[in-house]
Coordinates of C-alpha atoms and ligand atoms in Angstrom, one line a residue:
X1 CA 121.4 102.9 81.4
X2 CA 119.6 106.2 80.8
X3 CA 115.9 107.1 81.2
X4 CA 113.5 107.4 78.3
X5 CA 113.4 111.2 78.6
X6 CA 117.2 111.5 78.7
X7 CA 117.5 109.3 75.6
X8 CA 114.9 111.4 73.8
X9 CA 116.7 114.6 74.9
X10 CA 120.1 113.4 73.6
X11 CA 118.6 112.3 70.3
X12 CA 116.7 115.5 69.7
X13 CA 119.7 117.6 70.7
X14 CA 121.6 115.9 67.9
X15 CA 119.0 116.2 65.1
X16 CA 119.1 119.1 62.7
X17 CA 116.0 120.0 60.8
X18 CA 116.4 119.6 57.0
X19 CA 116.5 123.0 55.5
X20 CA 115.7 122.1 51.9
X21 CA 112.1 122.6 50.6
X22 CA 110.2 121.6 47.5
X23 CA 107.1 123.0 45.8
X24 CA 104.4 120.3 45.7
X25 CA 100.7 120.0 44.6
X26 CA 98.9 120.6 47.9
X27 CA 96.7 117.5 47.3
X28 CA 99.8 115.3 47.9
X29 CA 100.9 117.1 51.0
X30 CA 99.0 115.2 53.7
X31 CA 101.4 114.6 56.6
X32 CA 104.0 116.9 55.0
X33 CA 105.4 119.9 56.9
X34 CA 104.6 123.4 55.6
X35 CA 107.8 125.4 55.0
X36 CA 106.4 129.0 55.2
X37 CA 103.8 131.0 57.0
X38 CA 100.7 130.8 54.8
X39 CA 99.1 134.3 54.7
X40 CA 95.5 134.6 53.4
X41 CA 95.3 136.7 50.2
X42 CA 91.5 136.5 50.4
X43 CA 88.7 136.4 52.8
X44 CA 86.9 133.0 53.6
X45 CA 84.1 133.2 52.9
X46 CA 84.7 135.8 50.2
X47 CA 81.2 137.3 50.6
X48 CA 78.5 137.4 53.3
X49 CA 76.1 134.6 52.6
X50 CA 73.2 132.6 54.0
X51 CA 73.8 129.8 56.5
X52 CA 70.4 128.3 55.8
X53 CA 67.8 127.7 53.2
X54 CA 65.1 130.4 53.9
X55 CA 64.2 134.0 53.2
X56 CA 66.6 137.0 53.3
X57 CA 64.8 139.9 54.9
X58 CA 65.2 142.9 57.2
X59 CA 65.1 142.0 60.9
X60 CA 63.1 145.2 61.7
X61 CA 60.2 144.1 59.4
X62 CA 59.9 140.9 61.4
X63 CA 60.0 142.4 64.9
X64 CA 57.4 140.6 67.1
X65 CA 56.6 137.9 64.5
X66 CA 55.3 134.6 66.1
X67 CA 52.9 131.7 65.5
X68 CA 50.0 133.8 66.8
X69 CA 51.2 137.0 65.1
X70 CA 52.9 136.1 61.8
X71 CA 54.2 138.6 59.4
X72 CA 53.7 138.4 55.6
X73 CA 56.4 139.6 53.2
X74 CA 56.4 139.8 49.5
X75 CA 58.9 137.4 47.8
X76 CA 60.6 139.3 45.0
X77 CA 63.2 136.8 43.8
X78 CA 64.6 133.3 44.3
X79 CA 68.4 133.0 44.8
X80 CA 70.4 129.8 44.4
X81 CA 74.0 129.3 45.7
X82 CA 76.5 130.5 43.0
X83 CA 74.5 133.5 41.9
X84 CA 73.9 137.1 43.0
X85 CA 70.6 138.8 43.6
X86 CA 69.3 141.1 40.9
X87 CA 67.2 143.1 43.2
X88 CA 67.7 144.5 46.7
X89 CA 65.4 143.8 49.6
X90 CA 63.2 146.7 50.6
X91 CA 60.6 147.2 53.3
X92 CA 58.3 144.2 53.9
X93 CA 60.0 142.2 51.1
X94 CA 62.1 139.1 51.1
X95 CA 64.3 137.0 48.7
X96 CA 64.0 133.3 48.8
X97 CA 67.6 132.2 49.4
X98 CA 69.6 128.9 49.5
X99 CA 72.5 128.0 51.8
X100 CA 75.7 129.6 50.5
X101 CA 74.0 132.2 48.3
X102 CA 75.2 135.8 48.8
X103 CA 73.2 137.9 51.2
X104 CA 71.2 140.3 48.9
X105 CA 71.6 144.1 49.3
X106 CA 69.1 145.5 51.8
X107 CA 68.7 142.2 53.7
X108 CA 70.4 141.8 57.1
X109 CA 69.2 138.4 58.2
X110 CA 67.8 135.1 57.0
X111 CA 64.7 133.3 58.4
X112 CA 64.9 129.5 58.2
X113 CA 62.5 127.9 55.8
X114 CA 61.2 125.8 58.8
X115 CA 59.8 129.0 60.4
X116 CA 57.9 130.1 57.3
X117 CA 55.1 129.1 54.9
X118 CA 55.4 130.1 51.3
X119 CA 52.3 131.1 49.4
X120 CA 52.8 132.0 45.8
X121 CA 54.6 135.4 45.8
X122 CA 54.2 135.8 49.6
X123 CA 55.8 134.2 52.6
X124 CA 54.3 134.0 56.0
X125 CA 56.9 134.2 58.8
X126 CA 56.3 132.8 62.2
X127 CA 59.4 133.9 64.0
X128 CA 61.3 137.1 64.5
X129 CA 65.1 137.2 63.7
X130 CA 68.0 139.2 65.0
X131 CA 70.0 141.3 62.7
X132 CA 72.7 139.0 61.3
X133 CA 70.9 135.8 62.2
X134 CA 71.8 132.9 59.8
X135 CA 74.3 135.1 58.0
X136 CA 77.9 134.0 57.5
X137 CA 79.9 137.2 57.2
X138 CA 82.7 137.7 54.7
X139 CA 86.0 136.8 56.4
X140 CA 84.5 135.2 59.4
X141 CA 86.5 132.0 58.9
X142 CA 89.7 133.5 57.5
X143 CA 90.5 137.2 57.3
X144 CA 92.6 138.5 54.4
X145 CA 96.1 139.1 55.6
X146 CA 95.8 136.6 58.5
X147 CA 98.5 133.9 59.0
X148 CA 96.3 130.8 58.5
X149 CA 98.8 128.0 58.7
X150 CA 102.2 128.4 60.4
X151 CA 105.5 127.3 59.1
X152 CA 106.3 123.9 60.7
X153 CA 102.7 122.6 60.7
X154 CA 102.2 118.9 59.8
X155 CA 99.4 119.1 57.3
X156 CA 96.1 117.3 58.0
X157 CA 93.0 117.0 55.8
X158 CA 91.6 120.2 57.2
X159 CA 94.7 122.1 56.2
X160 CA 94.5 120.7 52.7
X161 CA 90.9 122.0 52.5
X162 CA 92.0 125.4 53.8
X163 CA 94.7 125.5 51.2
X164 CA 92.1 124.7 48.5
X165 CA 89.8 127.4 49.8
X166 CA 92.6 129.9 49.5
X167 CA 93.5 128.8 46.0
X168 CA 97.0 127.6 47.0
X169 CA 97.5 124.9 44.4
X170 CA 101.2 124.5 44.9
X171 CA 102.9 125.0 48.3
X172 CA 106.4 124.9 49.7
X173 CA 107.0 122.0 52.1
X174 CA 110.2 120.7 53.6
X175 CA 111.7 117.7 51.8
X176 CA 111.1 114.3 53.2
X177 CA 113.8 112.7 55.3
X178 CA 115.2 109.6 53.6
X179 CA 115.4 106.8 56.1
X180 CA 117.6 103.8 55.3
X181 CA 116.6 100.6 57.0
X182 CA 119.0 97.7 57.5
X183 CA 118.0 94.4 59.0
X184 CA 120.7 92.2 60.5
X185 CA 120.9 88.6 61.4
X186 CA 122.1 85.2 60.0
X187 CA 118.7 83.8 60.8
X188 CA 116.8 86.1 58.5
X189 CA 115.3 85.3 55.1
X190 CA 113.3 87.5 52.9
X191 CA 109.6 87.2 52.2
X192 CA 109.7 85.0 49.1
X193 CA 112.4 82.7 50.4
X194 CA 112.0 79.2 51.9
X195 CA 112.2 78.9 55.6
X196 CA 115.0 76.3 56.2
X197 CA 115.6 75.1 59.7
X198 CA 116.6 77.8 62.1
X199 CA 115.5 80.6 59.9
X200 CA 112.8 83.3 60.3
X201 CA 111.5 85.9 58.0
X202 CA 112.7 89.5 58.2
X203 CA 109.7 91.4 59.6
X204 CA 111.3 94.3 61.3
X205 CA 112.4 96.0 58.1
X206 CA 108.8 96.1 57.0
X207 CA 107.2 97.3 60.2
X208 CA 109.9 100.0 60.3
X209 CA 109.1 100.8 56.7
X210 CA 105.4 101.2 57.5
X211 CA 106.2 103.4 60.6
X212 CA 108.5 105.6 58.5
X213 CA 105.8 106.0 55.8
X214 CA 103.3 107.0 58.4
X215 CA 105.6 109.8 59.4
X216 CA 105.7 110.9 55.7
X217 CA 109.4 110.0 55.5
X218 CA 110.9 108.1 52.5
X219 CA 112.0 104.7 53.7
X220 CA 114.8 102.9 51.8
X221 CA 115.2 99.2 52.3
X222 CA 118.9 98.1 52.4
X223 CA 118.1 94.4 52.8
X224 CA 119.7 92.1 55.3
X225 CA 123.3 92.2 56.6
X226 CA 124.7 89.0 58.0
X227 CA 126.2 88.8 61.5
X228 CA 129.8 89.5 60.4
X229 CA 131.7 92.7 60.6
X230 CA 132.5 92.8 56.9
X231 CA 128.9 92.5 55.6
X232 CA 127.7 94.9 58.3
X233 CA 130.3 97.5 57.5
X234 CA 129.5 97.3 53.8
X235 CA 125.8 97.7 54.2
X236 CA 125.9 100.3 56.9
X237 CA 128.1 102.4 54.6
X238 CA 125.4 102.3 52.0
X239 CA 122.9 103.7 54.6
X240 CA 125.0 106.8 55.3
X241 CA 123.9 108.6 52.1
X242 CA 120.4 108.7 53.7
X243 CA 119.3 111.4 56.2
X244 CA 118.9 108.8 58.9
X245 CA 119.9 105.1 59.3
X246 CA 118.0 102.5 61.2
X247 CA 119.8 99.3 61.9
X248 CA 117.7 96.5 63.4
X249 CA 119.1 93.9 65.7
X250 CA 122.7 93.1 66.7
X251 CA 122.9 95.7 69.4
X252 CA 122.5 93.5 72.5
X253 CA 125.1 91.5 74.3
X254 CA 125.0 88.3 72.2
X255 CA 128.2 86.8 70.8
X256 CA 127.3 88.0 67.3
X257 CA 125.9 91.5 68.2
X258 CA 128.5 93.4 66.2
X259 CA 126.5 96.5 65.2
X260 CA 127.9 98.8 67.9
X261 CA 131.5 97.7 67.2
X262 CA 131.1 98.3 63.5
X263 CA 129.4 101.6 64.0
X264 CA 132.3 102.7 66.2
X265 CA 134.9 101.4 63.7
X266 CA 133.2 103.4 61.1
X267 CA 133.7 106.5 63.2
X268 CA 130.2 106.9 64.7
X269 CA 130.1 108.9 67.8
X270 CA 128.0 106.7 70.1
X271 CA 125.8 108.7 72.5
X272 CA 124.3 105.8 74.5
X273 CA 123.2 102.2 74.0
X274 CA 120.8 101.2 76.7
X275 CA 117.5 102.8 77.9
X276 CA 115.6 101.9 81.1
X277 CA 112.5 100.6 79.4
X278 CA 110.7 97.4 78.4
X279 CA 110.5 96.4 75.7
X280 CA 113.4 98.1 74.0
X281 CA 116.2 98.2 76.5
X282 CA 119.1 97.7 74.0
X283 CA 118.9 100.9 71.9
X284 CA 122.1 102.4 70.5
X285 CA 122.2 105.9 69.2
X286 CA 125.1 107.7 67.5
X287 CA 126.0 110.3 64.9
X288 CA 128.1 109.5 61.9
X289 CA 129.2 112.5 59.8
X290 CA 126.0 114.3 60.7
X291 CA 123.8 111.3 60.0
X292 CA 121.8 110.0 63.1
X293 CA 122.1 106.3 63.4
X294 CA 119.8 104.2 65.5
X295 CA 120.7 100.7 66.5
X296 CA 117.2 99.4 67.2
X297 CA 116.6 96.2 69.2
X298 CA 116.0 93.0 67.1
X299 CA 112.9 91.8 68.9
X300 CA 110.0 92.8 66.7
X301 CA 107.9 94.6 69.4
X302 CA 111.0 96.4 70.8
X303 CA 111.9 97.6 67.4
X304 CA 108.5 99.2 66.9
X305 CA 108.2 100.7 70.3
X306 CA 111.7 102.2 70.0
X307 CA 110.7 103.7 66.7
X308 CA 107.6 105.2 68.3
X309 CA 109.5 106.6 71.3
X310 CA 112.7 107.8 69.7
X311 CA 112.7 107.7 65.9
X312 CA 109.3 109.3 65.5
X313 CA 110.2 112.5 67.4
X314 CA 113.6 112.5 65.6
X315 CA 111.9 112.4 62.2
X316 CA 109.4 115.1 63.2
X317 CA 112.2 117.4 64.2
X318 CA 114.2 116.5 61.0
X319 CA 111.0 117.2 58.9
X320 CA 110.8 120.7 60.3
X321 CA 107.7 120.1 62.5
X322 CA 107.2 122.6 65.3
X323 CA 105.1 120.3 67.5
X324 CA 106.7 116.9 68.4
X325 CA 105.3 116.1 71.8
X326 CA 102.7 113.4 72.2
X327 CA 99.3 113.5 73.7
X328 CA 98.5 111.3 76.7
X329 CA 95.1 110.2 77.9
X330 CA 94.1 108.5 81.1
X331 CA 92.7 105.0 80.8
X332 CA 91.4 102.5 83.4
X333 CA 93.2 99.1 83.4
X334 CA 91.0 96.1 82.8
X335 CA 93.4 93.7 84.4
X336 CA 96.3 93.5 86.9
X337 CA 99.9 93.7 85.6
X338 CA 103.1 93.1 87.5
X339 CA 106.3 94.8 86.4
X340 CA 110.0 95.2 87.3
X341 CA 110.9 98.4 89.2
X342 CA 113.3 100.7 87.5
X343 CA 112.1 100.3 83.9
X344 CA 109.4 102.1 82.1
X345 CA 107.0 99.6 80.5
X346 CA 105.1 100.1 77.2
X347 CA 102.2 97.7 77.2
X348 CA 100.2 97.1 74.0
X349 CA 96.6 97.6 74.7
X350 CA 93.2 97.8 73.1
X351 CA 91.4 101.0 74.1
X352 CA 87.7 101.0 74.4
X353 CA 85.5 104.0 75.1
X354 CA 82.6 103.4 77.5
X355 CA 80.4 106.3 78.5
X356 CA 83.3 108.7 77.9
X357 CA 85.8 106.7 79.9
X358 CA 88.7 104.9 78.3
X359 CA 89.4 101.3 79.3
X360 CA 92.6 99.4 78.3
X361 CA 92.9 95.7 78.0
X362 CA 96.2 93.9 77.1
X363 CA 96.5 92.5 73.6
X364 CA 97.5 89.2 75.0
X365 CA 101.0 88.0 76.1
X366 CA 103.4 91.0 76.2
X367 CA 106.7 89.3 75.2
X368 CA 108.9 91.5 73.1
X369 CA 108.9 88.8 70.4
X370 CA 105.1 88.7 70.1
X371 CA 104.4 90.9 67.1
X372 CA 100.7 90.2 67.3
X373 CA 100.6 92.1 70.5
X374 CA 101.6 95.2 68.6
X375 CA 99.5 94.6 65.5
X376 CA 96.3 94.2 67.6
X377 CA 96.9 97.3 69.7
X378 CA 95.3 100.7 69.1
X379 CA 97.1 102.1 72.1
X380 CA 100.2 102.0 74.2
X381 CA 100.0 102.1 78.0
X382 CA 103.0 103.6 79.8
X383 CA 103.8 102.4 83.3
X384 CA 106.2 104.5 85.2
X385 CA 109.6 103.3 86.4
X386 CA 108.8 103.2 90.1
X387 CA 105.6 101.2 89.7
X388 CA 105.6 97.5 90.7
X389 CA 102.1 96.5 90.1
X390 CA 99.2 98.0 88.2
X391 CA 95.8 96.9 89.6
X392 CA 92.7 96.4 87.6
X393 CA 90.6 99.6 88.0
X394 CA 93.6 101.8 88.4
X395 CA 94.4 104.6 85.9
X396 CA 97.5 104.8 83.8
X397 CA 98.4 107.0 80.8
X398 CA 98.0 105.8 77.3
X399 CA 98.7 107.1 73.8
X400 CA 96.4 106.4 71.0
X401 CA 98.1 104.9 68.0
X402 CA 95.6 105.3 65.2
Ligands
AMP501 P1 119.2 90.5 68.1 O1 118.9 91.8 68.8 O2 119.8 90.6 66.8 O3 119.8 89.6 69.1 O4 117.7 89.9 67.9 C1 116.8 89.7 68.9 C2 115.7 88.8 68.4 O5 115.0 89.5 67.4 C3 116.1 87.5 67.8 O6 115.1 86.5 68.2 C4 116.0 87.7 66.3 O7 115.8 86.6 65.6 C5 114.9 88.7 66.2 N1 115.1 89.6 65.0 C6 116.2 90.3 64.7 N2 116.0 90.9 63.6 C7 114.8 90.6 63.1 C8 114.0 91.0 62.0 N3 114.5 91.8 61.0 N4 112.8 90.5 61.8 C9 112.3 89.6 62.7 N5 112.9 89.3 63.8 C10 114.2 89.7 64.0
MG502 MG1 120.8 89.3 65.6

């Protein structure tokens, strides 16, 4: 049995990033990985402009202005966003200006409308401004020539906005890993089928499908293989044309757990098959002709936790992402929990924020077959191997799932 870190290390050491790229409309690139360093060809903003609705003026004309000692300027033009001023601002003059409109020539600052009173063609100003006040300078967000988004960045909404600002309609991203998903078990039936005695519905394939989609991968459902070597072999072969294969169930020590044997018979180089964790102890990992193969535990929660801990980083690396580590936060336990020494526990919790402090309560019974415990969770609490009991009020580290 190896540790969670060791398992992750072995997996990542075997994963090669996909090299192929594709050109995509940037709108559909949320979660995709940028395949080049994006250099700005323009400044953002492209011109200096007003950060407020107000009056563009010269700071020196307003020196000393206050409620008691207001200054009066002549208003020579009104400027909306999207247009340029026809006149320049001279001594004791101002241009009425809207947020986003280009700073007129001659003006060096903007007085907020709240600090003024407009009277016909004059404005009375009650406050002095500094040079540059309420001005957004050209290039203050992004400078022409700057690398704005680095190769290997997983694109978020903000990146999509930046791409739009820079006029990058189509961009080069790494292609999505194709992830084949195979459920195994004589007890499994598909969604539309009748539940005859002894049968349960295949749920793992679908939670894995969702998890893969969330990683911007392309899941491929291979259906259900029955618990015999022939069927397993046939269906596992199909999965080998994908970039990664996930087999669910059949990797434990039961009489009909043939997955490891079949993988070996097919020439998979098995790297390990047990990890010191709960849920998720039976986890097999191997490489078959360059394709990483995960034998995920059959229990529904174990399957999902194993995906989070091992498949997720593997997919990120395969997708070309530079950053694959996960963020931990401290949370205070709202109840006691006893655990076995030697295993890392992954508890499904509901995280609540009270006055800036996170609190974690269990999502109910924590059995590895209780899928609801996962569905209700917005966080996972990790308890270290050497811990035996977590007391209410103690801190532990959590990851946020949403
Ligand atoms: P196994 O690892 O194959 O022994 O399966 C462990 C437990 O997980 C058993 O109770 C199985 O019925 C259940 N299980 C296995 N595969 C699935 C699946 N695809 N969907 C739901 N439950 C499953
Ligand atoms: Mg089984």
